[in-house]
Short mmCIF file of C-alpha atoms in Angstrom, two decimals:
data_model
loop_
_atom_site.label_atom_id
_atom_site.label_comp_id
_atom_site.label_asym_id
_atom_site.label_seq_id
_atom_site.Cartn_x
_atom_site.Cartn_y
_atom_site.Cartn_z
CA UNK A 1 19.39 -8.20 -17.92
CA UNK A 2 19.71 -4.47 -18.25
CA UNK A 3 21.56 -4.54 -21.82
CA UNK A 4 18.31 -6.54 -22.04
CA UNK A 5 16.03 -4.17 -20.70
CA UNK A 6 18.00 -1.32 -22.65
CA UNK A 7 17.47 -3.43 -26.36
CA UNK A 8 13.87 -3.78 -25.72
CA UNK A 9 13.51 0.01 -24.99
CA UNK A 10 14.80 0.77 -28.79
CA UNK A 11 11.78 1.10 -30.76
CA UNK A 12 13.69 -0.12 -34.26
CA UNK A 13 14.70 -3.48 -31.78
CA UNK A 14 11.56 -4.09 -30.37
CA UNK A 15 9.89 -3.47 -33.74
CA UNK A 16 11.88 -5.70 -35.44
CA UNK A 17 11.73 -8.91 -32.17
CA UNK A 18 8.12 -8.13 -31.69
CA UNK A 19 7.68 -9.06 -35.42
CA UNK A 20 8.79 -12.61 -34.90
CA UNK A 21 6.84 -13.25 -31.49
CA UNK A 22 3.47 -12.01 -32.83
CA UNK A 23 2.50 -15.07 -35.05
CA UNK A 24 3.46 -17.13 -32.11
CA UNK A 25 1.19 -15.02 -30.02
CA UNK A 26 -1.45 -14.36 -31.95
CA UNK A 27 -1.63 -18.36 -32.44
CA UNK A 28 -1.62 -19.09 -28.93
CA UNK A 29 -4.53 -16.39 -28.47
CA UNK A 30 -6.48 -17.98 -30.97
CA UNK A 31 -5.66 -21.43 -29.36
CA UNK A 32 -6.76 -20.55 -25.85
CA UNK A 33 -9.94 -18.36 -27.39
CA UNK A 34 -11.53 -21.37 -28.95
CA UNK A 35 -10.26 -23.69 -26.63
CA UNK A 36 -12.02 -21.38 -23.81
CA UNK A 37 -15.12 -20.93 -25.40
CA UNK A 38 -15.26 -24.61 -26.42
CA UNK A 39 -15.17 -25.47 -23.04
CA UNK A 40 -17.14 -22.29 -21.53
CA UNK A 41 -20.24 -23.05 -23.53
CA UNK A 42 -20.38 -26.88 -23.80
CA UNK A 43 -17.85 -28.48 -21.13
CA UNK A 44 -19.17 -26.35 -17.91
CA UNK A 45 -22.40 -27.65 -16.36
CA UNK A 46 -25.27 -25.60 -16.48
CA UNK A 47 -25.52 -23.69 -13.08
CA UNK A 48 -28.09 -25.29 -10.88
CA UNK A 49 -29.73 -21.48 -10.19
CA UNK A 50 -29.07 -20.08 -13.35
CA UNK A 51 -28.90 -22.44 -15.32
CA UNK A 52 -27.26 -21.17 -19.13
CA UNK A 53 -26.96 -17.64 -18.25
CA UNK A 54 -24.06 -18.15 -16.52
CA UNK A 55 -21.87 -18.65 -18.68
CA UNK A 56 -21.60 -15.13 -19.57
CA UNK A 57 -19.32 -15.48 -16.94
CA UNK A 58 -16.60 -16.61 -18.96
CA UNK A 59 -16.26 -13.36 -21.03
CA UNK A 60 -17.49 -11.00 -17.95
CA UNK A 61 -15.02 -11.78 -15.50
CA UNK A 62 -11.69 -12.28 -17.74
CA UNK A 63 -12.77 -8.71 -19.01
CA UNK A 64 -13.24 -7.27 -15.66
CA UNK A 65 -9.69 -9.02 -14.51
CA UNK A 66 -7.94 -7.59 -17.37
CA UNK A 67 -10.25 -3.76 -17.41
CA UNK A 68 -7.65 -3.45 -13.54
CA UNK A 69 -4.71 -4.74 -14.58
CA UNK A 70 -4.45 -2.89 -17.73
CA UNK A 71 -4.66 0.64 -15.64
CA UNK A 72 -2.16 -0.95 -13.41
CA UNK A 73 0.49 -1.54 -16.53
CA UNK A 74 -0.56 1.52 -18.08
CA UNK A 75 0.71 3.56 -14.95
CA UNK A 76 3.61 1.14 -14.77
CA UNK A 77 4.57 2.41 -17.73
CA UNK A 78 4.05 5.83 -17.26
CA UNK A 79 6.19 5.37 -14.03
CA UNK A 80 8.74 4.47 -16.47
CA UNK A 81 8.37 7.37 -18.81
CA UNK A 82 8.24 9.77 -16.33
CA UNK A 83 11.57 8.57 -14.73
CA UNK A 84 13.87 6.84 -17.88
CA UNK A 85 11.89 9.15 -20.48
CA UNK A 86 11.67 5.71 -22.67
CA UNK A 87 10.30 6.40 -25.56
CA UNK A 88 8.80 3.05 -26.11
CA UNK A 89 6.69 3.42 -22.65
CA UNK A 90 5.07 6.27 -23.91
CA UNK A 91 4.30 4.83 -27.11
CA UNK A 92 2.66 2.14 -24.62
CA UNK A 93 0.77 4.44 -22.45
CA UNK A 94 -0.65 5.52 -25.17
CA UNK A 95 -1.46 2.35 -27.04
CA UNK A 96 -2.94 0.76 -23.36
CA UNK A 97 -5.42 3.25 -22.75
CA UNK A 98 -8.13 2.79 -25.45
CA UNK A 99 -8.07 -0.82 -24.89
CA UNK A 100 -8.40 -0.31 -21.41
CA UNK A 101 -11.23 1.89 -21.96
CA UNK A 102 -12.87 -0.63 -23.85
CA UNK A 103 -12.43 -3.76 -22.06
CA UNK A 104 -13.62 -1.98 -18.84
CA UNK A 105 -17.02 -0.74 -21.08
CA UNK A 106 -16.98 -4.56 -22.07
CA UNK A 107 -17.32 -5.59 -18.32
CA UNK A 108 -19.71 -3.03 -17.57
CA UNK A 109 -21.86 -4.56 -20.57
CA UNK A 110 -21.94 -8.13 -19.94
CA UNK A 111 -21.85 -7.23 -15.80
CA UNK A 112 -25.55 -5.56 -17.62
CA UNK A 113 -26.66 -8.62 -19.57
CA UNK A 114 -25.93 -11.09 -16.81
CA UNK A 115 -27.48 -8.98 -14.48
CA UNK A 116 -30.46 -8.61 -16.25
CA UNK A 117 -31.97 -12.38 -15.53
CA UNK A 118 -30.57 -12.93 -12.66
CA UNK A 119 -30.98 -10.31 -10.40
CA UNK A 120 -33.85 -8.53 -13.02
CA UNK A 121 -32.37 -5.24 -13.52
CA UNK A 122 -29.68 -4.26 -16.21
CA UNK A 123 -27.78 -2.18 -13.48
CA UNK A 124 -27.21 -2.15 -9.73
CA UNK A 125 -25.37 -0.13 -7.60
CA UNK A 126 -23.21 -2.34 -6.04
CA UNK A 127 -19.52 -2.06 -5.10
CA UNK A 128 -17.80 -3.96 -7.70
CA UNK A 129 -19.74 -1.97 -10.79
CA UNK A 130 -19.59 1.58 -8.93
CA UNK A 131 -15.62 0.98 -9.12
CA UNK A 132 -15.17 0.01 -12.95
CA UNK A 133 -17.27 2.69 -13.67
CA UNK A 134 -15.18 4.95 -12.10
CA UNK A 135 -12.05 2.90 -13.63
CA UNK A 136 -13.99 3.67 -16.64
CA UNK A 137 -13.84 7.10 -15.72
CA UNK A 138 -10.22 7.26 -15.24
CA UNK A 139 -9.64 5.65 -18.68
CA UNK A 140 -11.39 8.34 -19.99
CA UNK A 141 -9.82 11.21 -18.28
CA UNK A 142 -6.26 10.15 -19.57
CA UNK A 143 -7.35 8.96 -23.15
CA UNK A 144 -8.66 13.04 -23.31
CA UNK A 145 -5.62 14.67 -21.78
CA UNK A 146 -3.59 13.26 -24.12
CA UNK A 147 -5.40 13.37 -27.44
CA UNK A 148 -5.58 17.04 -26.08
CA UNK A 149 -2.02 17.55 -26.27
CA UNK A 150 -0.26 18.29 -29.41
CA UNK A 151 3.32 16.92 -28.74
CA UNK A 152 3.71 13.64 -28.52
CA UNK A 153 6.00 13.29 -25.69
CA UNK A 154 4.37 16.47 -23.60
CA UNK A 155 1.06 14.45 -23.66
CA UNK A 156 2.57 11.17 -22.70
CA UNK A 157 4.44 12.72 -20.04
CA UNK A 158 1.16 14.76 -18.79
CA UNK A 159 -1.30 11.04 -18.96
CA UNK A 160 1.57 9.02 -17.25
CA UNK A 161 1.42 11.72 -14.36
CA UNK A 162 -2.24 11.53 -14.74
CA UNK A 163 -2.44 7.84 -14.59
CA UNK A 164 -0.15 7.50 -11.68
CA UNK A 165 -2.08 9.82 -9.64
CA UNK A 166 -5.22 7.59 -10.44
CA UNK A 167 -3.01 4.75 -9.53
CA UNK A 168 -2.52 6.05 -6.18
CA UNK A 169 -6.17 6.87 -5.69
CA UNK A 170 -7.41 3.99 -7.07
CA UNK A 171 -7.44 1.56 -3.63
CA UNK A 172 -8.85 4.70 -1.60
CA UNK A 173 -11.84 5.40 -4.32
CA UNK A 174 -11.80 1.15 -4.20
CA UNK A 175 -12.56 1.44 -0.53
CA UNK A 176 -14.96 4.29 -0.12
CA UNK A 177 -17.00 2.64 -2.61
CA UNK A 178 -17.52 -0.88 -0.33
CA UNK A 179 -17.79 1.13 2.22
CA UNK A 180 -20.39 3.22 0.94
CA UNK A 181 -21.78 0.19 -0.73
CA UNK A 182 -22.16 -1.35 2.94
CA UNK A 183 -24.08 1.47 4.35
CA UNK A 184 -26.57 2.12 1.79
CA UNK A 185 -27.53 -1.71 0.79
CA UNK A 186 -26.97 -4.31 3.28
CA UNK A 187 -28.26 -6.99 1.48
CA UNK A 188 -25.68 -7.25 -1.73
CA UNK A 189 -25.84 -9.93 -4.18
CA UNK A 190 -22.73 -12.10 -3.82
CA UNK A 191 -22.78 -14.56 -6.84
CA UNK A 192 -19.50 -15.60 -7.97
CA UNK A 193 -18.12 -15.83 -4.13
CA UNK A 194 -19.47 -19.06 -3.92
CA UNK A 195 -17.90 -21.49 -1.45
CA UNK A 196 -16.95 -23.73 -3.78
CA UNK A 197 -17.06 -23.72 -7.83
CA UNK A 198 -16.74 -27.30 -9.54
CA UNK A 199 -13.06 -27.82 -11.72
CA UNK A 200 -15.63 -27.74 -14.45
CA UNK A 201 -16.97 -24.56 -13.69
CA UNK A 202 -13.59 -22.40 -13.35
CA UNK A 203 -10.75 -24.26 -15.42
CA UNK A 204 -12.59 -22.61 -18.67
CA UNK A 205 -12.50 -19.68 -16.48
CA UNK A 206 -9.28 -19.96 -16.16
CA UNK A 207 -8.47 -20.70 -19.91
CA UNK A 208 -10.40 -17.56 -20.81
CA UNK A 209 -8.58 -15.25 -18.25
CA UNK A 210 -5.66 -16.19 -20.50
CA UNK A 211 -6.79 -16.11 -23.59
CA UNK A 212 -8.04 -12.64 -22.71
CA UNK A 213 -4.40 -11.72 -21.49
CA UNK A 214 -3.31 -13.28 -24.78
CA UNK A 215 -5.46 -11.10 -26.89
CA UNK A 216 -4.24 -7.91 -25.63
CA UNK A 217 -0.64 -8.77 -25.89
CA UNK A 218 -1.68 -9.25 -29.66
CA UNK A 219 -3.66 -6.40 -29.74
CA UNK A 220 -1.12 -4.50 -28.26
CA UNK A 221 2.03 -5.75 -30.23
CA UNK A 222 0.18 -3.93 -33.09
CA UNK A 223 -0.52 -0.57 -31.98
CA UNK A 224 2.70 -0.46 -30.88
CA UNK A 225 4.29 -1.38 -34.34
CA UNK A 226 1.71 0.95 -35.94
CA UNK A 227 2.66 3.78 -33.62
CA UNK A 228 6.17 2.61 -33.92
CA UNK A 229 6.15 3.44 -37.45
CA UNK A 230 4.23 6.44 -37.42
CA UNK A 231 6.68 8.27 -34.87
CA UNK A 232 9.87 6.96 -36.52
CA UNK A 233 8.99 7.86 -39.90
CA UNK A 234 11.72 10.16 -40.11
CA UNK A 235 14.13 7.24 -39.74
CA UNK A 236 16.28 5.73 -41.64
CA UNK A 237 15.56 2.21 -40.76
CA UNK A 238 11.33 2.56 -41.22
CA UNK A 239 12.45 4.52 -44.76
CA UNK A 240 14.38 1.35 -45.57
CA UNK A 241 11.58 -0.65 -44.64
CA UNK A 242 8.72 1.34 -46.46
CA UNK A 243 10.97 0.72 -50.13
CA UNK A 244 11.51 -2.69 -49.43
CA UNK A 245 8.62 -3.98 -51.98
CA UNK A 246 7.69 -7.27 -49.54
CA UNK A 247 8.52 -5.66 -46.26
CA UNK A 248 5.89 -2.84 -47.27
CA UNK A 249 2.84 -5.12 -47.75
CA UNK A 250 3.01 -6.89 -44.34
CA UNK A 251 3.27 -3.56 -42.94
CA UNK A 252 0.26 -2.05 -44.78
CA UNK A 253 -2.05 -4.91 -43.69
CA UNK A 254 -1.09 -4.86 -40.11
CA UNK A 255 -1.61 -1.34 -40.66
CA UNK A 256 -5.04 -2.13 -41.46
CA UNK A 257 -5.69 -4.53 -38.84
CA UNK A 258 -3.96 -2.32 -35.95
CA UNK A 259 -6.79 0.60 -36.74
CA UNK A 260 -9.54 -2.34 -37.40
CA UNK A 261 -8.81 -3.55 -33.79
CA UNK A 262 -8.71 0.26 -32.44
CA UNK A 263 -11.88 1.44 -33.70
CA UNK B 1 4.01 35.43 -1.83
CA UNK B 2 0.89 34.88 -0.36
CA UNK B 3 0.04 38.73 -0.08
CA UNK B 4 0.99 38.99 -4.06
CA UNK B 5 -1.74 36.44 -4.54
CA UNK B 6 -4.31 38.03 -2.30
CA UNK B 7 -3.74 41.14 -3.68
CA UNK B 8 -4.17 39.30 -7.32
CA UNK B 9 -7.41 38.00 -6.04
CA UNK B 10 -8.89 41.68 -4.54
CA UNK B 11 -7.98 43.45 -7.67
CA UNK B 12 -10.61 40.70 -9.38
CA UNK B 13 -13.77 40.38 -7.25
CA UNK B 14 -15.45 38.55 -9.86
CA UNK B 15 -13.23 35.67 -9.82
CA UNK B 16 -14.54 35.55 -6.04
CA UNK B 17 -17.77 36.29 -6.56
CA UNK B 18 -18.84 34.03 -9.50
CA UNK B 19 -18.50 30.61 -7.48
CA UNK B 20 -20.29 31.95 -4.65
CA UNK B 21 -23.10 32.48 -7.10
CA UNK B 22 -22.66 29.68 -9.08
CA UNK B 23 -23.02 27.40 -6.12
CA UNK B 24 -26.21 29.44 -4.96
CA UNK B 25 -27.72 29.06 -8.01
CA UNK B 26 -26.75 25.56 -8.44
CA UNK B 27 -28.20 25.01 -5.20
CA UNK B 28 -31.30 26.49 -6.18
CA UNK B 29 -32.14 24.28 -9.00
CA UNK B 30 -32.97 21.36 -6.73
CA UNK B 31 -35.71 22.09 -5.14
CA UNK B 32 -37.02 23.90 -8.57
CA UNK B 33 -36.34 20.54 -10.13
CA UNK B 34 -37.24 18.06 -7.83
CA UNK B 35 -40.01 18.91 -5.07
CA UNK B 36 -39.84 21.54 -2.50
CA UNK B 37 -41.41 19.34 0.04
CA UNK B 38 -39.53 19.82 3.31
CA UNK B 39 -39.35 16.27 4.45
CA UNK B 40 -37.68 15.61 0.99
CA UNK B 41 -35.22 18.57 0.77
CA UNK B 42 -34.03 17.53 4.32
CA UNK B 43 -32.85 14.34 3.07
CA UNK B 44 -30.57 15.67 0.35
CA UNK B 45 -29.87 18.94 1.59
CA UNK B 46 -26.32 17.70 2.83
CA UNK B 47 -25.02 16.04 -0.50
CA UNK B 48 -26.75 18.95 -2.74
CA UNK B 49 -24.60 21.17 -0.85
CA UNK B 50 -21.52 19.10 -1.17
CA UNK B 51 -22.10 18.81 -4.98
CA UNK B 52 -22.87 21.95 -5.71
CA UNK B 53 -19.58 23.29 -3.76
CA UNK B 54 -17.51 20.31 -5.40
CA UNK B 55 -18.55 22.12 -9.09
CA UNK B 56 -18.05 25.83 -8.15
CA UNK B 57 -14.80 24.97 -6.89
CA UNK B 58 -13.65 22.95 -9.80
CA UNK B 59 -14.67 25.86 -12.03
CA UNK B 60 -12.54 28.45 -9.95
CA UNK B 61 -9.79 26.02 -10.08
CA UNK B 62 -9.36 26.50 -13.69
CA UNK B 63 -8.05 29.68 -13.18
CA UNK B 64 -6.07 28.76 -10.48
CA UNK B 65 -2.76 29.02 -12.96
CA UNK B 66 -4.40 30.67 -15.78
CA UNK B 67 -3.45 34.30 -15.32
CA UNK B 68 -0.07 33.44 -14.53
CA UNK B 69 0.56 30.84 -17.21
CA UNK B 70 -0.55 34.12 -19.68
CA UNK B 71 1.34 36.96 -18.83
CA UNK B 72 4.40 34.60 -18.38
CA UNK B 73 4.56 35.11 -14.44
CA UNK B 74 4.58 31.52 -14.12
CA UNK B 75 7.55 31.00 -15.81
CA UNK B 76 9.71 33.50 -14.18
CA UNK B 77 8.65 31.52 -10.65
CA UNK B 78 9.30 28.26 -12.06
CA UNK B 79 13.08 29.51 -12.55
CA UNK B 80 13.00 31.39 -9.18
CA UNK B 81 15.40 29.70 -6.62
CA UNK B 82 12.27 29.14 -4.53
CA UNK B 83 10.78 25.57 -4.69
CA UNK B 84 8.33 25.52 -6.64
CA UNK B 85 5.99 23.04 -4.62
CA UNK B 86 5.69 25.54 -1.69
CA UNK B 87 4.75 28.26 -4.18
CA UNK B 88 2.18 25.75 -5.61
CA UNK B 89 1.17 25.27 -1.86
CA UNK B 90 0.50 29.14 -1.26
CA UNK B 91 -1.64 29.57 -4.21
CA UNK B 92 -3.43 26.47 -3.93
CA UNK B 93 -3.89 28.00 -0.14
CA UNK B 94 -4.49 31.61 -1.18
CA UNK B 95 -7.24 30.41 -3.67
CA UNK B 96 -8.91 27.86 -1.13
CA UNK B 97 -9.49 30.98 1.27
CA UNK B 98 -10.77 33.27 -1.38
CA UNK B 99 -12.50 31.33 -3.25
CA UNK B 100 -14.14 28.08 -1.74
CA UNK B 101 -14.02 29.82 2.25
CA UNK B 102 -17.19 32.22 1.23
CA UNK B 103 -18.76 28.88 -0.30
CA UNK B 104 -18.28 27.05 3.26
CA UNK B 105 -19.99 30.17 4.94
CA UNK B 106 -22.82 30.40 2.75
CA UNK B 107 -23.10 26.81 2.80
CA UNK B 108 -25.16 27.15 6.20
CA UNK B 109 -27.75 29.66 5.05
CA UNK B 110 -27.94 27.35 1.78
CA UNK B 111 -28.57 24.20 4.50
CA UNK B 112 -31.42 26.14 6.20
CA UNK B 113 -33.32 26.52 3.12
CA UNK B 114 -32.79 23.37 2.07
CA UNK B 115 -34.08 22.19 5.74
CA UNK B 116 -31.38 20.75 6.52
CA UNK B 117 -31.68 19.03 10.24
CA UNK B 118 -29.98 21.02 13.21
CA UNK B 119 -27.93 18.02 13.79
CA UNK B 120 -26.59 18.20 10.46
CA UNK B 121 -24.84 21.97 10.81
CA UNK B 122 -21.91 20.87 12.41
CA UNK B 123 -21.26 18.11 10.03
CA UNK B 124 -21.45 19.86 7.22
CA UNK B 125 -19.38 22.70 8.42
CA UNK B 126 -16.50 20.35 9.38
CA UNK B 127 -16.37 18.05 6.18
CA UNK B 128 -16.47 21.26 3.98
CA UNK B 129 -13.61 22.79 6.31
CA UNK B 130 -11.89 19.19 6.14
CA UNK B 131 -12.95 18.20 2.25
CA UNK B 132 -12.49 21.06 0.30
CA UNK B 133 -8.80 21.74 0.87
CA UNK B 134 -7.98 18.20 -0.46
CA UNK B 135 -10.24 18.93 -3.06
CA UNK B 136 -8.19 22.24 -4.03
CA UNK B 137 -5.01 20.61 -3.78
CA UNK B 138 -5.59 17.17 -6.26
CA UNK B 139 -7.41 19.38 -8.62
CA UNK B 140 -4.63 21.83 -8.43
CA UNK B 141 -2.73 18.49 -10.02
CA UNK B 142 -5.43 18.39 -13.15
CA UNK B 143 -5.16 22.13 -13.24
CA UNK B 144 -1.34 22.18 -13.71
CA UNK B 145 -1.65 19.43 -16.35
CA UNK B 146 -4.43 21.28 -18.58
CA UNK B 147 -2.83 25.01 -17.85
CA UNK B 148 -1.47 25.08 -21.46
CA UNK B 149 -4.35 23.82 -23.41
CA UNK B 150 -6.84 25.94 -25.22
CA UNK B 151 -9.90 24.63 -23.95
CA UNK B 152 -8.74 23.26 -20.56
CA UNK B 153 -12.11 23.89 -18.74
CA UNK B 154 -14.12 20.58 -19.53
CA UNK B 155 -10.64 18.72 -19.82
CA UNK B 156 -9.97 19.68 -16.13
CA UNK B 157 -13.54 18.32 -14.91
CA UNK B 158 -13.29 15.35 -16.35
CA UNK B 159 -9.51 14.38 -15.41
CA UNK B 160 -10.16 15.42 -11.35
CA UNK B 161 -13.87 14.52 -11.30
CA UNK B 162 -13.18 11.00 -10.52
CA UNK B 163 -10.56 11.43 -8.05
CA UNK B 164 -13.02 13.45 -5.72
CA UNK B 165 -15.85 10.48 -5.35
CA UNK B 166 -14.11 9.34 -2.13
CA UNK B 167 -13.91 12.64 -0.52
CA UNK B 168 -18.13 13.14 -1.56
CA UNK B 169 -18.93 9.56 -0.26
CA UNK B 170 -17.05 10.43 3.31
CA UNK B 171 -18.57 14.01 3.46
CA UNK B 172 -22.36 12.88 2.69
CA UNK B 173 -22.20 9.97 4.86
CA UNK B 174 -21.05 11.89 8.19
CA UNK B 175 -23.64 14.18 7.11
CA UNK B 176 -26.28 11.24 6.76
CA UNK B 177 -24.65 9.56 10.35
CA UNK B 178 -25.52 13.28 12.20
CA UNK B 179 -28.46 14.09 10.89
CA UNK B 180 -30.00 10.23 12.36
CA UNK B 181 -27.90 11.45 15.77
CA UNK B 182 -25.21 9.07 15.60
CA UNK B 183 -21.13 9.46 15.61
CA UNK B 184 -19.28 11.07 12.45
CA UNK B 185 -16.06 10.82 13.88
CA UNK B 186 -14.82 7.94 11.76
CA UNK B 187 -16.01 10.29 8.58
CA UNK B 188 -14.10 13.03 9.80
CA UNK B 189 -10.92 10.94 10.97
CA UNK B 190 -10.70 9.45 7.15
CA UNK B 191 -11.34 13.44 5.32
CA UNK B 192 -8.38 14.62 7.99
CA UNK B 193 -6.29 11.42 6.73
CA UNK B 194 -6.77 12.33 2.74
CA UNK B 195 -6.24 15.99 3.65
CA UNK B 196 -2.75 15.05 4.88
CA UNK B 197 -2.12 12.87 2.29
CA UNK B 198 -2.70 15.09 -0.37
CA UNK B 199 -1.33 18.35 2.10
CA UNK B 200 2.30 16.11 1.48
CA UNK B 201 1.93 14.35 -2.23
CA UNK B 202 -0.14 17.05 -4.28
CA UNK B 203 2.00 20.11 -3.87
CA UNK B 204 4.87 18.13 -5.42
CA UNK B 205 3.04 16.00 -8.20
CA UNK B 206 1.53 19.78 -9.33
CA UNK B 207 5.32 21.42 -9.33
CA UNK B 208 5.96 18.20 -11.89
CA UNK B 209 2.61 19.22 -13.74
CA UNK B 210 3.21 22.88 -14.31
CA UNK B 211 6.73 21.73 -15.29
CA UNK B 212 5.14 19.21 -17.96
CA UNK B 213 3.23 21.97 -19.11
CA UNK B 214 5.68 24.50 -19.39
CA UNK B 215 7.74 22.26 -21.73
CA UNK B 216 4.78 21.58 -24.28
#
């Protein structure tokens, strides 16, 4: 398990095994995406209230599932570059943020356009939205201290503090905001705590929450290859790999697609 | 230590005095900018104070290891034998009472022109007394962090800005709960709660900052 743990830390090793896992990946995500949206949009049942809108559903709440979870591995892995110094978590911190960023702003948008006919107002104040957007917030903040940084491993090691510190404040800002939510609006909108959702209602939900997961491993696979390379250029083994005539090409276009994806 | 810092601080009576007018002014703007009716100002004289104290202090805290981090004085007492948390506690305490302490007692004559209701003084007083310590000691974290960076100012506000919503959302509501008459105890337990929590984690998580800083 540790020799394990130890193999996967070496960026040349995990460059080389995460090669082989991302078509198999990357065809699952696509598998689960159309599968999801397949049965999102035509297998679910209208809702009785709001009728098609709904189904916005599907992409809001995977988004909003993942937007928490990926601020929760990015300060797992700052935890671990702060206290192994791995150089392949701080290549991670660094890849996680952005997409964090962005799938957060994506729940924040569709939480706007299904908000919009249902409750008649592109934004409300409620607890749920008050805390991405101050998730949102906390992307932010670590995505500028370390593009502020010169040094690569001085600014992963300043955002993993950074992140961990959110980490910890994260449940406390979580509960001021209910609480505060409570006491200025008593009467909030509850819509997806619903006693009881038919199987046709949440297993595309649940299909999606997957395929969203799925996505980000892909996405994430390739910054870290890209960043991989771009660190370890100095190497022998990436040197290798750039004069290898076949080698070079799949690099170049994942290249392409890595920066595609992080724009 | 902590009479090196004061002494630091009343060599430079600006660095004192440009909060205290910063927060004045900031204070200022609101009834310029939004109505001067007195019914109106009462009902947001509590949180315009808190805000306006949350962004003087977060400007003063940029300096907090500025000077220091310049003349190479910071260094020297990172490789002093002393630990460095409890020297991050002294000047995070030292620049708390010069700096944010003449905020909390202008803060009343600030709450009187903003008609702020009588029931409200004593809440006000306490969650600034309670709030703003915590305040000084998580952004002494972002200040740490950003100490080596050329333009640090806006960096800081936007890394520590977020962390400080739950402290504002406690301090305005005891504020709201007094001025209708009611209890703020519950307000005041949960600032006291934070101010211990960050009294025992911040000190250390800032020594790990400045030394993260140091190396870049």
């Amino acid at each position: 398990m540790w020799t394990w743990f130890h193999k996967l830390s070496s960026p040349k090793w995990f460059y080389q095994i995460s090669g082989r896992w991302l078509p198999w990946i990357a065809c699952a995500a696509v598998l689960f995406l159309t599968a999801g949206l397949i049965m999102a949009l035509a297998y679910a049942p209208a809702d009785y209230q709001q009728g098609n809108s709904f189904r916005i559903m599907y992409i809001h709440v995977p988004s909003a599932i993942l937007a928490q979870s990926c601020y929760m591995m990015m300060a797992v892995a700052g935890g671990i570059v702060l206290i192994w110094r791995i150089k392949l978590a701080e290549m991670a911190l660094k890849c996680i943020a952005p997409f964090g960023a962005s799938i957060t702003f994506l729940a924040l948008v569709t939480g706007g356009i299904w908000g919009y006919p249902t409750w008649g107002t592109w934004w409300v104040w409620d607890a749920r939205g008050t805390s991405m957007l101050i998730l949102l917030f906390l992307y932010f903040g670590v995505i500028a201290l370390q593009s502020a940084i010169s040094t690569a491993s001085g600014a992963a090691r300043a955002g993993s503090l950074l992140a961990l510190v959110g980490l910890v404040n994260i449940p406390i800002i979580k509960y001021s905001v209910e609480w505060w939510n409570t006491l200025h609006q008593p009467a909030t909108f509850k819509l997806t705590e619903k006693p009881s959702m038919p199987v046709e209602m949440w297993s595309p939900l649940l299909v999606m929450v997957i395929a969203f997961y799925l996505v980000f491993g892909v996405v994430l696979i390739l910054r870290l290859r890209n960043e991989i390379l771009e660190r370890e250029h100095k190497t022998n083994w990436v040197r290798k790999l750039i004069e290898t005539p076949i080698e070079s090409s799949t690099t170049s276009v994942e290249k392409t697609s890595a920066t595609k994806r992080g724009a | 230590m902590i009479g090196r810092e004061l002494l630091i601080a009343a060599r430079y009576p600006a660095e004192i005095l440009n909060p205290l007018v910063f927060f004045l002014m900031v204070v200022a703007l609101f009834p310029l900018g939004i109505s001067p009716e007195p019914e109106f100002l009462s009902l947001i004289a509590g949180p315009v104070i808190w805000i306006a104290a949350l962004l003087a202090l977060m400007l003063s805290l940029d300096s907090l290891f500025k000077n220091d981090f310049d003349d190479g004085s910071l260094e020297q007492l990172l490789i002093s034998p002393s630990p460095i948390a409890m020297m991050v506690l002294v000047k995070v305490i030292t620049h708390w009472f010069t700096t944010v302490f003449p905020i909390i007692l202008l803060a009343p004559v600030l709450a009187l022109m903003l008609h702020l209701p009588a029931e409200g003084y004593g809440a006000l007083f306490l969650t600034l007394l309670l709030g703003t310590p915590t305040i000084s000691l998580i952004g002494g974290i972002g200040a740490a962090l950003t100490v080596g960076l050329h333009r640090g100012g806006v960096l800081l506000s936007l890394i520590v800005l977020p962390l400080f919503i739950p402290i504002l959302v406690f301090s305005a509501s005891a504020i709201e709960a007094a001025n209708m008459g009611m209890l703020y105890n519950p307000q005041l337990a949960i600032l006291a709660a934070m101010l211990l929590l960050a009294l025992l984690a911040a000190p250390f998580a800032t020594a790990f900052a400045l030394k993260i800083s140091i190396n870049n």
